[in-house]
Amino acid sequence: MKKSLNKILIPALALVISAPSFAQAATANAQSTSATAQAEQINQTDPYVMMKQVANHTFSRLKDEQKAIHKNPEMLKVIVEQELMPYVNSTYAALKLLGPNLRGAKRSDVEAFIKAFHNYLVSSYAQVLTQYTDQTVEFGPAPRMDENRRIVTVKVNIIDTPRPNIQLAFKLIKNKKTGKWSAFDMVAEGVSLLSSKQSEWSGEIRQKGILEVANRLQALSEKPIQFETSKS
């Protein structure tokens, strides 16, 4: 099931979703200005438009930088951090994931978990993007909007010929103060990514504590990005 979800996530990552730069400092600095300019162009007041814009920007960058990425796979962490994470509410997702475990928890432990979860997402998504092979994304109809609506779902269809199409649904939440939208969950094959991680980690959190799980996620996030060797 984990491999199946990873395959689903490959093209979807360009739609969703501050870790430090794991790529060469020169590369990160050269790209930071471009990323800042892009962030100013993304329309976060409309979740449907935002998703389309983020997808277009991310796929374009992946195509343009394939040679450099293959030379230095750690660049994918920079791309994820700059192109995807500004539009993902990893803090809200982390708190929702902790759920009942927040009761009585130390503030410092929770903060460590939020940071580690963010870094874990960056690393996980970067690793999945090593499998990117120019898939196509088709958007469903724009969701109905009104001023009082705080959570919406944007549906997309992943075209990955000759494989079967994959239907996904992204959940986004609106910040009441800024009016900006950000993604916090994805549903693939009827399975919520956030709920699946909550089920996977809740027992460990109860037994070992939030800080222990945070440390494990941080360690996982620091693993180098690697391309799989093609089988002949």
Coordinates of N, CA and C in Angstrom, one line a residue:
M1 N 0.8 -1.2 0.0 CA 0.0 0.0 0.0 C 0.9 1.3 0.0
K2 N 2.0 1.2 0.7 CA 2.9 2.4 0.8 C 3.4 2.7 -0.6
K3 N 3.9 1.6 -1.3 CA 4.4 1.9 -2.7 C 3.3 2.4 -3.6
S4 N 2.1 2.0 -3.4 CA 1.0 2.4 -4.2 C 0.8 3.9 -4.0
L5 N 0.8 4.3 -2.7 CA 0.5 5.7 -2.4 C 1.7 6.6 -2.9
N6 N 2.9 6.1 -2.9 CA 4.0 6.8 -3.4 C 3.9 7.1 -4.9
K7 N 3.4 6.1 -5.6 CA 3.2 6.3 -7.0 C 2.1 7.3 -7.3
I8 N 1.1 7.3 -6.5 CA 0.0 8.3 -6.6 C 0.6 9.7 -6.3
L9 N 1.5 9.8 -5.4 CA 2.0 11.1 -5.0 C 2.9 11.8 -6.0
I10 N 3.5 11.0 -6.9 CA 4.5 11.5 -7.8 C 4.1 12.8 -8.5
P11 N 3.0 12.7 -9.3 CA 2.6 14.0 -10.0 C 1.9 14.9 -9.1
A12 N 1.2 14.4 -8.0 CA 0.4 15.2 -7.2 C 1.2 16.2 -6.3
L13 N 2.4 15.9 -6.1 CA 3.2 16.7 -5.3 C 3.3 18.1 -5.8
A14 N 3.2 18.3 -7.1 CA 3.3 19.6 -7.7 C 2.1 20.5 -7.4
L15 N 1.1 19.9 -6.8 CA -0.1 20.6 -6.5 C -0.2 21.0 -5.0
V16 N 0.4 20.3 -4.1 CA 0.2 20.5 -2.7 C 1.1 21.4 -2.1
I17 N 1.4 20.7 -1.4 CA 2.3 21.2 -0.6 C 3.0 21.9 -1.7
S18 N 10.4 26.4 8.0 CA 11.3 26.6 6.9 C 12.5 25.8 7.3
A19 N 12.3 24.5 6.1 CA 13.5 23.7 6.3 C 14.7 24.3 5.8
P20 N 15.9 24.0 6.3 CA 17.1 24.6 5.8 C 17.5 24.0 4.4
S21 N 18.3 24.7 3.6 CA 18.7 24.2 2.3 C 19.7 23.1 2.4
F22 N 19.3 21.9 1.8 CA 20.2 20.8 1.8 C 21.1 20.7 0.6
A23 N 20.7 21.5 -0.4 CA 21.5 21.5 -1.6 C 22.7 22.5 -1.5
Q24 N 23.5 22.6 -2.5 CA 24.7 23.5 -2.4 C 24.2 24.9 -2.2
A25 N 24.9 25.7 -1.3 CA 24.4 27.0 -0.9 C 24.3 27.9 -2.2
A26 N 25.2 27.8 -3.1 CA 25.2 28.6 -4.3 C 24.0 28.4 -5.1
T27 N 23.5 27.2 -5.2 CA 22.3 26.9 -5.9 C 21.1 27.5 -5.3
A28 N 21.0 27.3 -3.9 CA 19.9 27.8 -3.2 C 19.8 29.3 -3.3
N29 N 20.9 30.0 -3.2 CA 20.9 31.5 -3.2 C 20.5 32.0 -4.6
A30 N 21.0 31.3 -5.6 CA 20.6 31.7 -7.0 C 19.2 31.5 -7.3
Q31 N 18.5 30.6 -6.6 CA 17.1 30.3 -6.9 C 16.2 31.1 -6.0
S32 N 16.7 31.6 -4.9 CA 15.8 32.2 -3.9 C 15.1 33.4 -4.4
T33 N 15.7 34.3 -5.3 CA 15.1 35.4 -5.8 C 13.9 35.1 -6.7
S34 N 14.2 34.0 -7.6 CA 13.1 33.5 -8.4 C 11.9 33.0 -7.7
A35 N 12.2 32.3 -6.6 CA 11.1 31.7 -5.8 C 10.3 32.8 -5.1
T36 N 11.0 33.9 -4.6 CA 10.3 35.0 -4.0 C 9.4 35.7 -5.0
A37 N 9.9 35.9 -6.2 CA 9.1 36.5 -7.2 C 7.9 35.7 -7.6
Q38 N 8.0 34.3 -7.6 CA 6.9 33.5 -7.9 C 5.9 33.5 -6.8
A39 N 6.3 33.5 -5.6 CA 5.4 33.6 -4.4 C 4.5 34.8 -4.5
E40 N 5.0 35.9 -5.0 CA 4.2 37.1 -5.2 C 3.2 37.0 -6.3
Q41 N 3.4 36.0 -7.2 CA 2.5 35.9 -8.4 C 1.4 34.9 -8.1
I42 N 1.6 34.0 -7.1 CA 0.6 33.0 -6.8 C -0.6 33.6 -6.1
N43 N -1.8 33.3 -6.6 CA -3.0 33.9 -6.0 C -3.6 33.0 -5.0
Q44 N -3.3 33.2 -3.7 CA -3.7 32.4 -2.6 C -5.1 32.7 -2.1
T45 N -5.7 33.8 -2.7 CA -7.1 34.1 -2.3 C -8.1 33.2 -3.0
D46 N -7.7 32.5 -4.0 CA -8.6 31.6 -4.7 C -7.9 30.2 -4.7
P47 N -8.4 29.2 -4.0 CA -7.8 27.9 -3.9 C -7.6 27.2 -5.2
Y48 N -8.6 27.3 -6.0 CA -8.6 26.6 -7.3 C -7.5 27.2 -8.2
V49 N -7.5 28.5 -8.3 CA -6.5 29.2 -9.1 C -5.1 28.9 -8.6
M50 N -5.0 28.9 -7.2 CA -3.7 28.7 -6.6 C -3.1 27.4 -6.9
M51 N -4.0 26.3 -6.9 CA -3.5 25.0 -7.2 C -3.0 24.8 -8.6
K52 N -3.7 25.5 -9.5 CA -3.3 25.4 -10.9 C -1.9 26.1 -11.1
Q53 N -1.8 27.3 -10.5 CA -0.6 28.1 -10.6 C 0.6 27.3 -10.0
V54 N 0.5 26.8 -8.8 CA 1.5 26.0 -8.2 C 2.0 24.8 -9.1
A55 N 1.0 24.1 -9.6 CA 1.3 23.0 -10.5 C 2.1 23.4 -11.7
N56 N 1.7 24.5 -12.3 CA 2.4 24.9 -13.5 C 3.8 25.3 -13.2
H57 N 4.0 26.1 -12.2 CA 5.3 26.6 -11.8 C 6.2 25.4 -11.4
T58 N 5.7 24.5 -10.7 CA 6.5 23.4 -10.2 C 6.9 22.4 -11.3
F59 N 6.0 22.1 -12.2 CA 6.3 21.2 -13.3 C 7.3 21.8 -14.2
S60 N 7.1 23.1 -14.5 CA 8.0 23.9 -15.3 C 9.4 23.8 -14.8
R61 N 9.6 24.0 -13.5 CA 10.9 24.0 -12.9 C 11.5 22.6 -12.9
L62 N 10.7 21.6 -12.7 CA 11.3 20.3 -12.7 C 11.8 19.9 -14.1
K63 N 11.1 20.3 -15.1 CA 11.5 20.1 -16.5 C 12.8 20.8 -16.8
D64 N 12.8 22.1 -16.4 CA 14.0 22.9 -16.8 C 15.2 22.5 -16.1
E65 N 15.1 21.9 -14.9 CA 16.3 21.6 -14.1 C 16.6 20.1 -13.9
Q66 N 16.1 19.3 -14.8 CA 16.3 17.9 -14.7 C 17.8 17.5 -14.7
K67 N 18.6 18.1 -15.6 CA 20.0 17.7 -15.7 C 20.7 18.1 -14.3
A68 N 20.4 19.3 -13.8 CA 21.1 19.7 -12.6 C 20.6 18.8 -11.4
I69 N 19.3 18.4 -11.4 CA 18.7 17.6 -10.4 C 19.4 16.2 -10.4
H70 N 19.6 15.6 -11.5 CA 20.3 14.3 -11.6 C 21.7 14.4 -11.1
K71 N 22.4 15.5 -11.3 CA 23.7 15.6 -10.8 C 23.7 15.8 -9.3
N72 N 22.7 16.5 -8.8 CA 22.6 16.8 -7.4 C 21.2 16.6 -6.9
P73 N 20.8 15.4 -6.6 CA 19.4 15.1 -6.2 C 18.9 16.0 -5.0
E74 N 19.8 16.5 -4.2 CA 19.4 17.3 -3.0 C 18.7 18.6 -3.4
M75 N 18.9 19.0 -4.7 CA 18.2 20.1 -5.2 C 16.7 20.0 -5.1
L76 N 16.2 18.7 -5.1 CA 14.8 18.5 -5.0 C 14.2 19.0 -3.7
K77 N 15.0 18.9 -2.6 CA 14.5 19.5 -1.3 C 14.4 21.0 -1.4
V78 N 15.3 21.6 -2.1 CA 15.2 23.1 -2.3 C 13.9 23.4 -3.1
I79 N 13.7 22.7 -4.2 CA 12.5 22.9 -5.0 C 11.2 22.7 -4.3
V80 N 11.2 21.6 -3.5 CA 10.0 21.4 -2.7 C 9.8 22.5 -1.7
E81 N 10.8 22.9 -1.0 CA 10.7 24.0 0.0 C 10.3 25.3 -0.6
Q82 N 10.8 25.6 -1.8 CA 10.5 26.9 -2.4 C 9.2 26.9 -3.2
E83 N 8.9 25.8 -3.9 CA 7.8 25.8 -4.8 C 6.5 25.3 -4.2
L84 N 6.6 24.4 -3.3 CA 5.4 23.7 -2.7 C 5.0 24.1 -1.3
M85 N 6.0 24.1 -0.4 CA 5.7 24.3 1.0 C 5.1 25.7 1.4
P86 N 5.4 26.7 0.6 CA 4.7 28.0 0.9 C 3.2 27.9 0.8
Y87 N 2.7 26.9 0.2 CA 1.3 26.7 -0.1 C 0.7 25.5 0.7
V88 N 1.4 25.0 1.6 CA 1.0 23.9 2.5 C 1.0 24.4 3.9
N89 N -0.1 24.1 4.7 CA -0.2 24.5 6.1 C 0.3 23.3 6.9
S90 N 1.6 23.1 7.0 CA 2.2 22.0 7.7 C 2.0 22.0 9.2
T91 N 1.9 23.3 9.7 CA 1.6 23.4 11.1 C 0.2 22.9 11.5
Y92 N -0.8 23.3 10.7 CA -2.2 22.9 10.9 C -2.2 21.3 10.8
A93 N -1.6 20.8 9.7 CA -1.6 19.4 9.5 C -0.9 18.6 10.7
A94 N 0.2 19.1 11.2 CA 0.9 18.5 12.3 C 0.0 18.5 13.5
L95 N -0.6 19.6 13.8 CA -1.5 19.7 15.0 C -2.7 18.7 14.9
K96 N -3.3 18.7 13.7 CA -4.4 17.8 13.4 C -4.0 16.3 13.6
L97 N -2.8 16.1 13.1 CA -2.2 14.7 13.2 C -2.0 14.3 14.7
L98 N -1.5 15.2 15.5 CA -1.3 14.9 16.9 C -2.6 14.7 17.7
G99 N -3.7 15.4 17.3 CA -5.0 15.2 17.8 C -5.0 15.2 19.4
P100 N -5.6 14.1 19.9 CA -5.7 14.0 21.4 C -4.4 14.0 22.1
N101 N -3.3 13.7 21.4 CA -2.0 13.6 22.1 C -1.5 15.0 22.5
L102 N -2.2 16.1 22.0 CA -1.8 17.4 22.4 C -2.2 17.7 23.9
R103 N -3.1 17.0 24.4 CA -3.5 17.2 25.8 C -2.4 16.9 26.8
G104 N -2.0 18.0 27.5 CA -0.9 17.8 28.5 C 0.5 17.8 27.9
A105 N 0.6 17.9 26.6 CA 1.9 17.9 26.0 C 2.7 19.1 26.2
K106 N 4.0 19.0 26.3 CA 4.9 20.1 26.5 C 4.9 21.0 25.2
R107 N 4.9 22.3 25.4 CA 4.9 23.2 24.2 C 6.2 23.0 23.4
S108 N 7.3 22.8 24.0 CA 8.5 22.6 23.3 C 8.5 21.3 22.5
D109 N 7.9 20.2 23.0 CA 7.8 19.0 22.3 C 6.9 19.1 21.0
V110 N 5.8 19.9 21.2 CA 4.9 20.1 20.1 C 5.6 20.9 19.0
E111 N 6.3 21.9 19.4 CA 7.0 22.8 18.4 C 8.1 21.9 17.7
A112 N 8.8 21.0 18.4 CA 9.8 20.2 17.8 C 9.1 19.2 16.8
F113 N 7.9 18.8 17.1 CA 7.2 17.9 16.2 C 6.7 18.6 14.9
I114 N 6.2 19.8 15.1 CA 5.8 20.6 14.0 C 7.0 20.8 13.0
K115 N 8.1 21.2 13.5 CA 9.3 21.5 12.7 C 9.8 20.2 12.0
A116 N 9.8 19.1 12.8 CA 10.3 17.8 12.2 C 9.3 17.3 11.2
F117 N 8.0 17.5 11.4 CA 7.0 17.0 10.4 C 7.1 17.8 9.1
H118 N 7.4 19.1 9.2 CA 7.6 19.9 8.0 C 8.8 19.4 7.2
N119 N 9.9 19.2 7.9 CA 11.1 18.7 7.3 C 10.9 17.3 6.7
Y120 N 10.1 16.5 7.4 CA 9.8 15.1 6.9 C 9.0 15.2 5.6
L121 N 8.1 16.1 5.5 CA 7.3 16.3 4.3 C 8.2 16.7 3.2
V122 N 9.1 17.7 3.4 CA 10.0 18.2 2.4 C 10.8 17.0 1.8
S123 N 11.4 16.3 2.7 CA 12.3 15.2 2.3 C 11.5 14.1 1.6
S124 N 10.3 13.7 2.1 CA 9.5 12.7 1.5 C 9.1 13.0 0.1
Y125 N 8.6 14.3 0.0 CA 8.1 14.7 -1.3 C 9.3 14.8 -2.3
A126 N 10.4 15.3 -1.8 CA 11.6 15.4 -2.7 C 12.0 14.0 -3.2
Q127 N 12.0 13.0 -2.3 CA 12.3 11.6 -2.7 C 11.3 11.1 -3.8
V128 N 10.0 11.4 -3.6 CA 9.0 10.9 -4.5 C 9.2 11.6 -5.9
L129 N 9.6 12.8 -5.9 CA 9.8 13.5 -7.1 C 11.0 13.0 -8.0
T130 N 11.8 12.1 -7.4 CA 12.8 11.5 -8.2 C 12.2 10.6 -9.3
Q131 N 10.9 10.2 -9.1 CA 10.2 9.4 -10.0 C 9.4 10.2 -11.0
Y132 N 9.5 11.5 -11.0 CA 8.8 12.3 -12.0 C 9.1 12.0 -13.4
T133 N 8.1 11.8 -14.2 CA 8.3 11.5 -15.6 C 7.3 12.2 -16.5
D134 N 7.1 13.5 -16.2 CA 6.3 14.3 -17.1 C 4.8 13.9 -17.1
Q135 N 4.2 13.5 -16.0 CA 2.8 13.2 -15.9 C 1.9 14.4 -16.1
T136 N 0.7 14.2 -16.5 CA -0.3 15.3 -16.7 C -1.3 15.4 -15.7
V137 N -1.7 16.6 -15.3 CA -2.7 16.9 -14.3 C -4.0 17.5 -15.0
E138 N -5.1 17.0 -14.8 CA -6.4 17.6 -15.2 C -7.2 18.0 -14.0
F139 N -7.7 19.2 -13.9 CA -8.5 19.7 -12.8 C -10.0 19.5 -13.0
G140 N -10.6 19.1 -11.9 CA -12.1 19.0 -12.0 C -12.7 20.4 -11.9
P141 N -14.0 20.5 -11.8 CA -14.7 21.8 -11.7 C -14.2 22.6 -10.5
A142 N -14.2 23.9 -10.6 CA -13.9 24.7 -9.4 C -14.9 24.5 -8.3
P143 N -14.5 24.4 -7.1 CA -15.5 24.3 -6.0 C -16.3 25.5 -5.8
R144 N -17.5 25.3 -5.3 CA -18.4 26.4 -5.0 C -17.8 27.2 -3.8
M145 N -17.8 28.5 -3.9 CA -17.2 29.3 -2.9 C -18.2 30.3 -2.3
D146 N -18.0 30.6 -1.0 CA -18.7 31.7 -0.4 C -17.8 32.2 0.7
E147 N -18.1 33.4 1.2 CA -17.3 34.1 2.2 C -17.1 33.3 3.5
N148 N -18.1 32.5 3.9 CA -18.1 31.8 5.2 C -17.4 30.4 5.1
R149 N -17.1 30.0 3.9 CA -16.5 28.7 3.7 C -15.1 28.7 4.1
R150 N -14.6 27.8 5.0 CA -13.2 27.9 5.4 C -12.4 26.7 4.9
I151 N -13.1 25.6 4.5 CA -12.4 24.4 4.0 C -13.1 24.0 2.7
V152 N -12.2 23.8 1.6 CA -12.8 23.4 0.3 C -11.9 22.2 -0.2
T153 N -12.5 21.5 -1.2 CA -11.8 20.4 -1.8 C -11.7 20.7 -3.3
V154 N -10.4 20.5 -3.8 CA -10.2 20.6 -5.2 C -9.8 19.2 -5.8
K155 N -10.6 18.8 -6.8 CA -10.4 17.5 -7.3 C -9.5 17.6 -8.6
V156 N -8.6 16.6 -8.7 CA -7.8 16.5 -9.9 C -7.7 15.1 -10.4
N157 N -7.4 14.9 -11.7 CA -7.2 13.6 -12.3 C -5.8 13.5 -12.8
I158 N -5.1 12.5 -12.4 CA -3.7 12.3 -12.9 C -3.6 11.4 -14.1
I159 N -3.1 11.9 -15.2 CA -3.0 11.1 -16.4 C -1.5 10.6 -16.5
D160 N -1.4 9.3 -16.4 CA 0.0 8.7 -16.3 C 0.0 7.5 -17.3
T161 N -0.3 7.8 -18.5 CA -0.3 6.7 -19.5 C 1.0 5.9 -19.6
P162 N 0.9 4.6 -19.7 CA -0.3 3.8 -20.0 C -0.9 3.3 -18.7
R163 N -0.6 3.8 -17.5 CA -1.2 3.4 -16.3 C -2.6 3.9 -16.2
P164 N -3.5 3.3 -15.3 CA -4.8 3.9 -15.2 C -4.8 5.3 -14.6
N165 N -5.7 6.1 -14.9 CA -5.8 7.4 -14.3 C -6.1 7.4 -12.8
I166 N -5.6 8.4 -12.1 CA -5.7 8.4 -10.6 C -6.5 9.6 -10.2
Q167 N -7.6 9.4 -9.4 CA -8.4 10.5 -9.0 C -7.9 10.9 -7.6
L168 N -7.7 12.2 -7.4 CA -7.3 12.8 -6.1 C -8.2 13.9 -5.7
A169 N -8.2 14.2 -4.4 CA -8.9 15.3 -3.8 C -8.0 16.0 -2.8
F170 N -7.8 17.3 -3.0 CA -6.9 18.1 -2.1 C -7.8 18.9 -1.2
K171 N -7.5 18.9 0.1 CA -8.3 19.7 1.1 C -7.4 20.9 1.4
L172 N -8.1 22.1 1.3 CA -7.4 23.3 1.6 C -8.2 24.1 2.7
I173 N -7.5 24.9 3.5 CA -8.1 25.6 4.6 C -7.8 27.1 4.4
K174 N -8.7 28.0 4.8 CA -8.6 29.4 4.6 C -8.2 30.0 5.9
N175 N -7.1 30.9 5.9 CA -6.7 31.6 7.0 C -7.7 32.8 7.2
K176 N -8.3 32.8 8.4 CA -9.4 33.9 8.6 C -8.8 35.3 8.6
K177 N -7.6 35.4 9.1 CA -7.0 36.8 9.2 C -6.5 37.3 7.8
T178 N -5.8 36.4 7.0 CA -5.2 36.9 5.8 C -6.1 36.6 4.6
G179 N -7.0 35.6 4.7 CA -7.9 35.3 3.6 C -7.2 34.4 2.6
K180 N -5.9 33.9 2.9 CA -5.2 33.0 2.0 C -5.5 31.6 2.3
W181 N -5.4 30.8 1.2 CA -5.7 29.4 1.3 C -4.4 28.6 1.2
S182 N -4.4 27.4 1.9 CA -3.2 26.5 1.8 C -3.7 25.1 2.0
A183 N -3.0 24.1 1.4 CA -3.4 22.7 1.4 C -2.9 22.1 2.8
F184 N -3.7 21.1 3.2 CA -3.3 20.4 4.5 C -3.5 18.9 4.4
D185 N -4.2 18.4 3.3 CA -4.4 17.0 3.2 C -4.7 16.6 1.8
M186 N -4.5 15.4 1.5 CA -4.8 14.8 0.2 C -5.4 13.5 0.3
V187 N -6.5 13.2 -0.4 CA -7.2 12.0 -0.4 C -6.9 11.2 -1.7
A188 N -6.3 10.0 -1.6 CA -6.0 9.2 -2.8 C -6.6 7.9 -2.6
E189 N -7.4 7.4 -3.7 CA -8.0 6.1 -3.6 C -8.9 6.0 -2.4
G190 N -9.5 7.1 -2.0 CA -10.4 7.1 -0.8 C -9.6 7.2 0.5
V191 N -8.3 7.3 0.5 CA -7.5 7.3 1.8 C -6.9 8.7 2.0
S192 N -7.2 9.2 3.2 CA -6.6 10.5 3.6 C -5.2 10.3 4.0
L193 N -4.3 11.0 3.4 CA -2.9 10.9 3.7 C -2.6 11.3 5.2
L194 N -3.3 12.3 5.6 CA -3.2 12.8 7.0 C -3.7 11.7 8.0
S195 N -4.9 11.1 7.7 CA -5.5 10.1 8.6 C -4.6 8.9 8.6
S196 N -4.0 8.5 7.5 CA -3.2 7.3 7.4 C -2.0 7.5 8.3
K197 N -1.4 8.7 8.3 CA -0.2 8.9 9.1 C -0.6 9.0 10.6
Q198 N -1.8 9.5 10.9 CA -2.2 9.6 12.2 C -2.4 8.2 12.8
S199 N -2.9 7.3 12.0 CA -3.1 5.9 12.4 C -1.8 5.2 12.6
E200 N -0.8 5.5 11.7 CA 0.5 4.9 11.7 C 1.3 5.3 12.9
W201 N 1.2 6.6 13.3 CA 2.1 7.1 14.4 C 1.4 7.3 15.7
S202 N 0.1 7.2 15.8 CA -0.5 7.5 17.1 C -0.1 6.6 18.2
G203 N 0.0 5.3 17.9 CA 0.4 4.4 18.9 C 1.9 4.6 19.4
E204 N 2.7 4.9 18.5 CA 4.1 5.3 18.9 C 4.2 6.5 19.7
I205 N 3.4 7.5 19.4 CA 3.4 8.8 20.1 C 2.9 8.5 21.6
R206 N 1.9 7.7 21.7 CA 1.4 7.4 23.0 C 2.4 6.6 23.9
Q207 N 3.1 5.7 23.2 CA 4.1 4.9 23.9 C 5.4 5.6 24.2
K208 N 5.9 6.3 23.2 CA 7.2 6.9 23.4 C 7.3 8.4 23.6
G209 N 6.1 9.0 23.3 CA 6.1 10.5 23.4 C 6.3 11.3 22.1
I210 N 5.8 12.5 22.1 CA 5.8 13.3 20.9 C 7.3 13.6 20.5
L211 N 8.1 13.9 21.5 CA 9.5 14.3 21.2 C 10.3 13.1 20.6
E212 N 10.1 11.9 21.0 CA 10.7 10.8 20.5 C 10.4 10.6 19.0
V213 N 9.1 10.7 18.7 CA 8.6 10.6 17.3 C 9.2 11.7 16.4
A214 N 9.2 12.9 17.0 CA 9.7 14.1 16.3 C 11.2 13.9 16.0
N215 N 12.0 13.3 16.9 CA 13.4 13.1 16.6 C 13.6 12.0 15.5
R216 N 12.7 11.0 15.5 CA 12.7 10.0 14.4 C 12.4 10.6 13.1
L217 N 11.4 11.5 13.0 CA 11.0 12.1 11.8 C 12.1 13.1 11.3
Q218 N 12.8 13.7 12.2 CA 13.9 14.6 11.8 C 15.0 13.8 11.2
A219 N 15.3 12.7 11.8 CA 16.4 11.8 11.3 C 16.1 11.3 9.9
L220 N 14.8 11.0 9.7 CA 14.4 10.5 8.4 C 14.5 11.6 7.4
S221 N 14.2 12.8 7.8 CA 14.2 14.0 6.9 C 15.7 14.3 6.4
E222 N 16.7 13.9 7.2 CA 18.0 14.2 6.9 C 18.7 13.1 6.0
K223 N 18.0 12.1 5.6 CA 18.5 11.1 4.7 C 18.7 11.7 3.3
P224 N 19.8 11.4 2.6 CA 20.0 12.0 1.3 C 19.0 11.5 0.2
I225 N 18.7 12.3 -0.7 CA 17.8 12.0 -1.8 C 18.5 11.1 -2.8
Q226 N 17.9 10.1 -3.3 CA 18.6 9.2 -4.2 C 17.7 8.7 -5.3
F227 N 18.2 8.7 -6.5 CA 17.4 8.1 -7.6 C 17.5 6.6 -7.6
E228 N 16.4 5.9 -7.8 CA 16.4 4.5 -7.9 C 17.2 4.0 -9.1
T229 N 18.0 3.0 -9.0 CA 18.7 2.4 -10.1 C 17.7 1.6 -11.0
S230 N 17.6 2.0 -12.3 CA 16.7 1.3 -13.2 C 17.1 -0.1 -13.3
K231 N 16.1 -1.0 -13.3 CA 16.3 -2.4 -13.5 C 16.3 -2.8 -15.0
S232 N 17.3 -3.6 -15.4 CA 17.3 -4.0 -16.8 C 16.5 -5.2 -17.0

